[in-house]
GROMACS .gro file of C-alpha atoms in nm:
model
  256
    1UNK     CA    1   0.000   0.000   0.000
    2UNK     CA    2   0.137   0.347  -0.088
    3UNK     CA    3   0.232   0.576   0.289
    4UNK     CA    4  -0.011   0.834   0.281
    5UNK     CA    5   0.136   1.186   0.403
    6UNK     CA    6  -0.022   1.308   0.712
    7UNK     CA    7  -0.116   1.732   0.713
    8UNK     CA    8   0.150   1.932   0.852
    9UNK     CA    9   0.041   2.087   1.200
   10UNK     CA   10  -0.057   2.479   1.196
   11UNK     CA   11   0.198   2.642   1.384
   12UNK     CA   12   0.112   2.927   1.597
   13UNK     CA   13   0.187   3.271   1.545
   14UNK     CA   14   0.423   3.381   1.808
   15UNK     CA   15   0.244   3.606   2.026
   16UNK     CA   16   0.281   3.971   2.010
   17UNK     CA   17   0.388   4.232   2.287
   18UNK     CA   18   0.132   4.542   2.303
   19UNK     CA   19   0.355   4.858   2.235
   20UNK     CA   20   0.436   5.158   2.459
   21UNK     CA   21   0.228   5.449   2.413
   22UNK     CA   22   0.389   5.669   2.178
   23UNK     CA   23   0.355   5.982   2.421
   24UNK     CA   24   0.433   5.832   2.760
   25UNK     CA   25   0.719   5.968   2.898
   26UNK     CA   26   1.020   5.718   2.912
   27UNK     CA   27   1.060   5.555   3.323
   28UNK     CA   28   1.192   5.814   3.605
   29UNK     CA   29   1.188   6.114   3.364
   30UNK     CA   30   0.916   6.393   3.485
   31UNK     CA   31   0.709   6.551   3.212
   32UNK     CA   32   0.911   6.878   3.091
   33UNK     CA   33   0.553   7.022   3.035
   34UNK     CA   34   0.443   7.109   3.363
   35UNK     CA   35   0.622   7.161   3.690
   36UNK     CA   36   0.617   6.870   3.890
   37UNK     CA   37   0.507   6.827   4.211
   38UNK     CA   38   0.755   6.641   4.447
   39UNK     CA   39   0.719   6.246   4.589
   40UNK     CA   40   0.516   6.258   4.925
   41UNK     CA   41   0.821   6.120   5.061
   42UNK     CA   42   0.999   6.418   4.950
   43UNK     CA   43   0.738   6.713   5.030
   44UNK     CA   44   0.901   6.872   5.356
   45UNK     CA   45   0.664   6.913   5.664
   46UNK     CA   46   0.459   7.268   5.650
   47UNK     CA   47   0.627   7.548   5.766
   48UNK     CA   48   0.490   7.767   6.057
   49UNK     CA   49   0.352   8.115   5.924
   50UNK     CA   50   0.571   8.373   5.923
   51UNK     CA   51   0.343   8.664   5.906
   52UNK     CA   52   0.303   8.960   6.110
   53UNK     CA   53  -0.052   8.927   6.248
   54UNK     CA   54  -0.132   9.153   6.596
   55UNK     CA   55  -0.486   9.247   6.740
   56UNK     CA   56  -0.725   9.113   6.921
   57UNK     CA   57  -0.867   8.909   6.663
   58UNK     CA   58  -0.474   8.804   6.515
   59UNK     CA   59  -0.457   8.458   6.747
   60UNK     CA   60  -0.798   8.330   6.607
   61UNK     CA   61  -0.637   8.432   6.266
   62UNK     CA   62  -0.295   8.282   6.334
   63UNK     CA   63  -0.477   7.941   6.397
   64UNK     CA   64  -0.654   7.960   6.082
   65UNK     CA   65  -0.325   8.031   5.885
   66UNK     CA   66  -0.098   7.709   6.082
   67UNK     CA   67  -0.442   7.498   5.917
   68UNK     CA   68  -0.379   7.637   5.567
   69UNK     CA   69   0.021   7.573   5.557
   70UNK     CA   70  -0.091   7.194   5.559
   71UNK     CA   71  -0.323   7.307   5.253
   72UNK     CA   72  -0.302   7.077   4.964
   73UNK     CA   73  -0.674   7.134   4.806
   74UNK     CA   74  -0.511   7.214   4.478
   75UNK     CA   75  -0.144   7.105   4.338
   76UNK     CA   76  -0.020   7.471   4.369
   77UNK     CA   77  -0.013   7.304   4.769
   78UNK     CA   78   0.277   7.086   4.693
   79UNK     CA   79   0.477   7.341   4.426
   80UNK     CA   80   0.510   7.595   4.636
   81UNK     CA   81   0.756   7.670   4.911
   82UNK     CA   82   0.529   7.750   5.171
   83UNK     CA   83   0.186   7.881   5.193
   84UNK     CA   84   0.177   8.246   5.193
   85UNK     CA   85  -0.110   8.447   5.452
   86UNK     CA   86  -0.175   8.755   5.462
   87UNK     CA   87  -0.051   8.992   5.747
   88UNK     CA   88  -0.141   9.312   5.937
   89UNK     CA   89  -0.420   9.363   6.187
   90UNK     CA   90  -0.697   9.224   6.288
   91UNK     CA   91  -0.981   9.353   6.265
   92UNK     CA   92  -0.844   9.661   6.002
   93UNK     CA   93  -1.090   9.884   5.878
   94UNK     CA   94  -0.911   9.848   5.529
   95UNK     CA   95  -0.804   9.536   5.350
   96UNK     CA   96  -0.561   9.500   5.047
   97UNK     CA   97  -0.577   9.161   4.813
   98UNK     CA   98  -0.381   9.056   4.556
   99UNK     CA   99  -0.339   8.755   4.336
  100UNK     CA  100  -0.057   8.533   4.435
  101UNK     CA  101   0.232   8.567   4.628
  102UNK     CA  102   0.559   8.563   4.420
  103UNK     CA  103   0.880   8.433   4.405
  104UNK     CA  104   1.008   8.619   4.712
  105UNK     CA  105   0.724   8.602   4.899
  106UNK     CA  106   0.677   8.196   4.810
  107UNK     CA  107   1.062   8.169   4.989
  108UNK     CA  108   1.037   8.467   5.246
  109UNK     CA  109   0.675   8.369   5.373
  110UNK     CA  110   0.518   8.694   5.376
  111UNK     CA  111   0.271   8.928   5.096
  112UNK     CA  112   0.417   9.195   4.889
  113UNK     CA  113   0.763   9.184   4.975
  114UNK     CA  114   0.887   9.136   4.615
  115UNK     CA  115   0.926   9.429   4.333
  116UNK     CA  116   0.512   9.460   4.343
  117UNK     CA  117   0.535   9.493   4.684
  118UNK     CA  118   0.769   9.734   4.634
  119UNK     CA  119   0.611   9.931   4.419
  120UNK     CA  120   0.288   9.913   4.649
  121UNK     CA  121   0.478  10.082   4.934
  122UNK     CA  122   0.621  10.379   4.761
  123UNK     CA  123   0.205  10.423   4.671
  124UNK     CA  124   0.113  10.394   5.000
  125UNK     CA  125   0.417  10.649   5.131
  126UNK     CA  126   0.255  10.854   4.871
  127UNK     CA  127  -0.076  10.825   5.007
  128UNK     CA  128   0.068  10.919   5.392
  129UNK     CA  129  -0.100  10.524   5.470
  130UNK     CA  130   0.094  10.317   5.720
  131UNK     CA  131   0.125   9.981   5.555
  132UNK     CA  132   0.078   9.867   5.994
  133UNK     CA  133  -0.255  10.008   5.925
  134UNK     CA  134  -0.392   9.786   5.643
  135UNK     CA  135  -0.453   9.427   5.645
  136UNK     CA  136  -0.252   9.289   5.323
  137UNK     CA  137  -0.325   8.946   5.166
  138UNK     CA  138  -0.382   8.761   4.831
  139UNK     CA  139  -0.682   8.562   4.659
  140UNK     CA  140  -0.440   8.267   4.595
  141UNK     CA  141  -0.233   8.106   4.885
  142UNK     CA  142   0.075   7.963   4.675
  143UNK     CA  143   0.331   8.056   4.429
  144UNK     CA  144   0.186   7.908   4.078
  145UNK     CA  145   0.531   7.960   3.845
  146UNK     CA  146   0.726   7.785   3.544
  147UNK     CA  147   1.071   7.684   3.516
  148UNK     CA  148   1.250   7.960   3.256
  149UNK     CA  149   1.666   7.797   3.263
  150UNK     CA  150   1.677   7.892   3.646
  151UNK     CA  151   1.416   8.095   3.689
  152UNK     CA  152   1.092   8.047   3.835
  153UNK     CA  153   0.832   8.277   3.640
  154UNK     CA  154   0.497   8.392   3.781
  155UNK     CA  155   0.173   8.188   3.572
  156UNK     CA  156  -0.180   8.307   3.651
  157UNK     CA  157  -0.356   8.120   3.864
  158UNK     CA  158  -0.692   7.896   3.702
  159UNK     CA  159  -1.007   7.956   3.833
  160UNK     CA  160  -1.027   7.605   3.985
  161UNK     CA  161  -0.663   7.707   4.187
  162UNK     CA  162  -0.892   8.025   4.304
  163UNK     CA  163  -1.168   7.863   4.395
  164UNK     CA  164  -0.968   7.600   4.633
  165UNK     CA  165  -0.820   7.947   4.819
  166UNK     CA  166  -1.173   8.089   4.880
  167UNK     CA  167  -1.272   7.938   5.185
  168UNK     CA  168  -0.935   8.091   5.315
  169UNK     CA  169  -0.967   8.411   5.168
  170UNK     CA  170  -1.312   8.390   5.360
  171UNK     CA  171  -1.205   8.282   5.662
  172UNK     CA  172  -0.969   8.601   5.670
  173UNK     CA  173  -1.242   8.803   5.560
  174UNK     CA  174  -1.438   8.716   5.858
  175UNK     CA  175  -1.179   8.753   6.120
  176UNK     CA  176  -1.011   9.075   6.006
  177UNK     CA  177  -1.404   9.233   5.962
  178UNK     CA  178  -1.313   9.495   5.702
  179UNK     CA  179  -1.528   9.806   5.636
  180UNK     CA  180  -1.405   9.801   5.267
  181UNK     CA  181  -1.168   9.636   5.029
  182UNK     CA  182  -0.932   9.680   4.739
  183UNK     CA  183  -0.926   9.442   4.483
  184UNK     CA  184  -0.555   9.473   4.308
  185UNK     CA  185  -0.646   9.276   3.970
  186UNK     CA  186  -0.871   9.053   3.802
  187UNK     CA  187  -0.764   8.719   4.027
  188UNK     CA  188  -0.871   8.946   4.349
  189UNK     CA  189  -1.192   9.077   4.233
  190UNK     CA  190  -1.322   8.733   4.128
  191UNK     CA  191  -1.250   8.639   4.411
  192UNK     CA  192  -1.397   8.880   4.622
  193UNK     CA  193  -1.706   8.979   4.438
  194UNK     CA  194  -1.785   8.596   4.324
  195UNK     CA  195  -1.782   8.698   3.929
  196UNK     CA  196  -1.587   8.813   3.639
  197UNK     CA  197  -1.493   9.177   3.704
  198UNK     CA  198  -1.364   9.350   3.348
  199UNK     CA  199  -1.077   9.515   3.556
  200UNK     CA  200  -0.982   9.819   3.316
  201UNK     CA  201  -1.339   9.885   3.269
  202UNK     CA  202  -1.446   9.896   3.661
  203UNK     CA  203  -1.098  10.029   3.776
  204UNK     CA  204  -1.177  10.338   4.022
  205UNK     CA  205  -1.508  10.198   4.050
  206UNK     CA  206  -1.694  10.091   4.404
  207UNK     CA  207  -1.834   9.740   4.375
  208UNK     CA  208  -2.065   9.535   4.605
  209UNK     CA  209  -1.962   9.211   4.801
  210UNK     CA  210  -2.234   8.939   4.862
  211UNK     CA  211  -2.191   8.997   5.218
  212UNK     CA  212  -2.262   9.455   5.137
  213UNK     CA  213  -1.881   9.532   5.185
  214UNK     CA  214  -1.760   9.749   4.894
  215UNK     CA  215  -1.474   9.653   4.710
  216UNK     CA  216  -1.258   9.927   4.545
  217UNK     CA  217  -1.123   9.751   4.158
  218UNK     CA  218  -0.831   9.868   4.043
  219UNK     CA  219  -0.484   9.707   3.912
  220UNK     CA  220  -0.237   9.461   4.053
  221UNK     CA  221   0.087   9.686   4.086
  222UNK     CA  222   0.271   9.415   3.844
  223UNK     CA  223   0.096   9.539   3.552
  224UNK     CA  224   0.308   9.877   3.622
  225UNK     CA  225   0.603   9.705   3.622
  226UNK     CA  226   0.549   9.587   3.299
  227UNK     CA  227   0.510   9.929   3.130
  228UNK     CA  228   0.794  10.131   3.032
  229UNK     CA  229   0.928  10.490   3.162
  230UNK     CA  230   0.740  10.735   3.112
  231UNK     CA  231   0.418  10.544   3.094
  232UNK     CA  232   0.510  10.351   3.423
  233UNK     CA  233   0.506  10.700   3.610
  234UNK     CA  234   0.176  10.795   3.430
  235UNK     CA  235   0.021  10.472   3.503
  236UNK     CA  236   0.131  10.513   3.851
  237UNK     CA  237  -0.028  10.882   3.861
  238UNK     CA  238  -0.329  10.719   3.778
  239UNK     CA  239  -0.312  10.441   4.019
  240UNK     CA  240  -0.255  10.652   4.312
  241UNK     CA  241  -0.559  10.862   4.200
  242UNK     CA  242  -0.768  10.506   4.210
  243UNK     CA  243  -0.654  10.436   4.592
  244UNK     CA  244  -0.713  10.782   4.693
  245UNK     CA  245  -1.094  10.679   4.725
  246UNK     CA  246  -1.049  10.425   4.978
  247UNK     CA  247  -0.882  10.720   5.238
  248UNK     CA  248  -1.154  10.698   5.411
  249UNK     CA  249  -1.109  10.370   5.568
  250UNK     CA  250  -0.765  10.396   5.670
  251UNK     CA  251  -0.715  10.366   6.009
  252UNK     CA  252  -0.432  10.481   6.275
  253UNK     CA  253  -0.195  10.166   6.310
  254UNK     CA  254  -0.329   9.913   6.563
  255UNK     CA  255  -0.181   9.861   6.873
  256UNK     CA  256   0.080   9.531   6.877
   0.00000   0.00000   0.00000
């Protein structure tokens, strides 16, 4: 009888690894989009505040700012140095916000202490206003920057990093008891009046909180430093001229 062949057996494709994504970012190596935040391992322990607070409300307000320098409610928590608080009395019959502290503030721990704040007390040796008089702060808790070669540049802060401050910006609100505010910028009168404030279009202009206090709108001094001489000292003519309206609720410089 003639051997019949038997079929060859199928072999089986050898099996296939799934490849990497494309766009992840090769093992250890951080994004060089965004400013990382560091391991939890790494984050050092919150610093104590190192604001100036006196008055008789300024220990209720003191134990309000050692809770936010644990704050991590947004990521800004974790990039920054430390968490920045406002400082002055409390109560103060007039209260200053800004938007975020800066560079220098982020590693000295205290508002305004950088070229805006700078800039803020020549206008407020201008005005004849003790800066010991006014209670200073910002909408936004941390230092939100990117990485320029060595440099750590300011970014705005989003309106979900604003919203996470609020509660403390309220909480300092209701302990310091203003009579009126001054909103320096866009980031501070959101904040404050709860809405989109068109700043150069309201600038010099008396709004109303939720709660009745008026807020005064006018510009962050940063957006000064950004102009060019002459226009700087014009701007700043016109800037004074905007604070000017709130003389009436400066007060003599509480007792520390």
């Amino acid at each position: 009888m003639p051997r019949t062949s038997s079929a060859p057996t199928a072999r089986r494709p050898a099996a296939r690894r799934p490849p990497a994504p494309v766009d992840a970012p090769a093992a250890g190596l951080p994004d060089a989009g965004q400013p990382q935040a560091p391991d939890r391992a790494d984050t050092p322990s919150p610093q104590p505040p190192q604001v100036r607070l006196y008055g008789k409300a300024a220990p209720a307000l003191r134990a309000v700012a050692e809770q936010a320098a644990a704050c991590r409610e947004c990521p800004l928590g974790a990039l920054g140095t430390q968490t920045v608080w406002g400082e002055g009395p409390a109560p103060a019959r007039l209260m200053l916000v800004g938007e975020q502290p800066g560079d220098q503030e982020d590693r000295i721990g205290r508002p305004f202490v950088g070229p805006a704040g700078k800039l803020l007390d020549r206008a407020l040796q201008s005005l004849g206003w003790p800066r010991d008089a006014l209670y200073v702060t910002n909408a936004v808790k941390h230092f939100k920057y990117e990485w320029r070669g060595t440099r750590r540049l300011h970014k705005t802060p989003a309106q979900r990093e604003a919203a996470a401050c609020l509660h403390w910006l309220e909480s300092e609100i209701e302990r310091v008891q203003p009579s009126a505010l001054i909103a320096l910028g866009a980031t501070a009168a959101r904040s404050l009046l709860h809405r989109s404030v068109p700043v150069m279009a309201e600038r010099g202009h008396w709004l109303q909180r939720p709660d009745g206090r008026p807020v005064l709108v006018t510009l962050h001094p940063s957006a000064l430093l950004r102009l060019r001489s002459p226009e700087r000292e014009a701007a700043f003519a016109q800037w004074l001229d905007d604070l000017r309206l709130a003389g009436a609720h400066v007060a003599a410089p509480a007792q520390r």
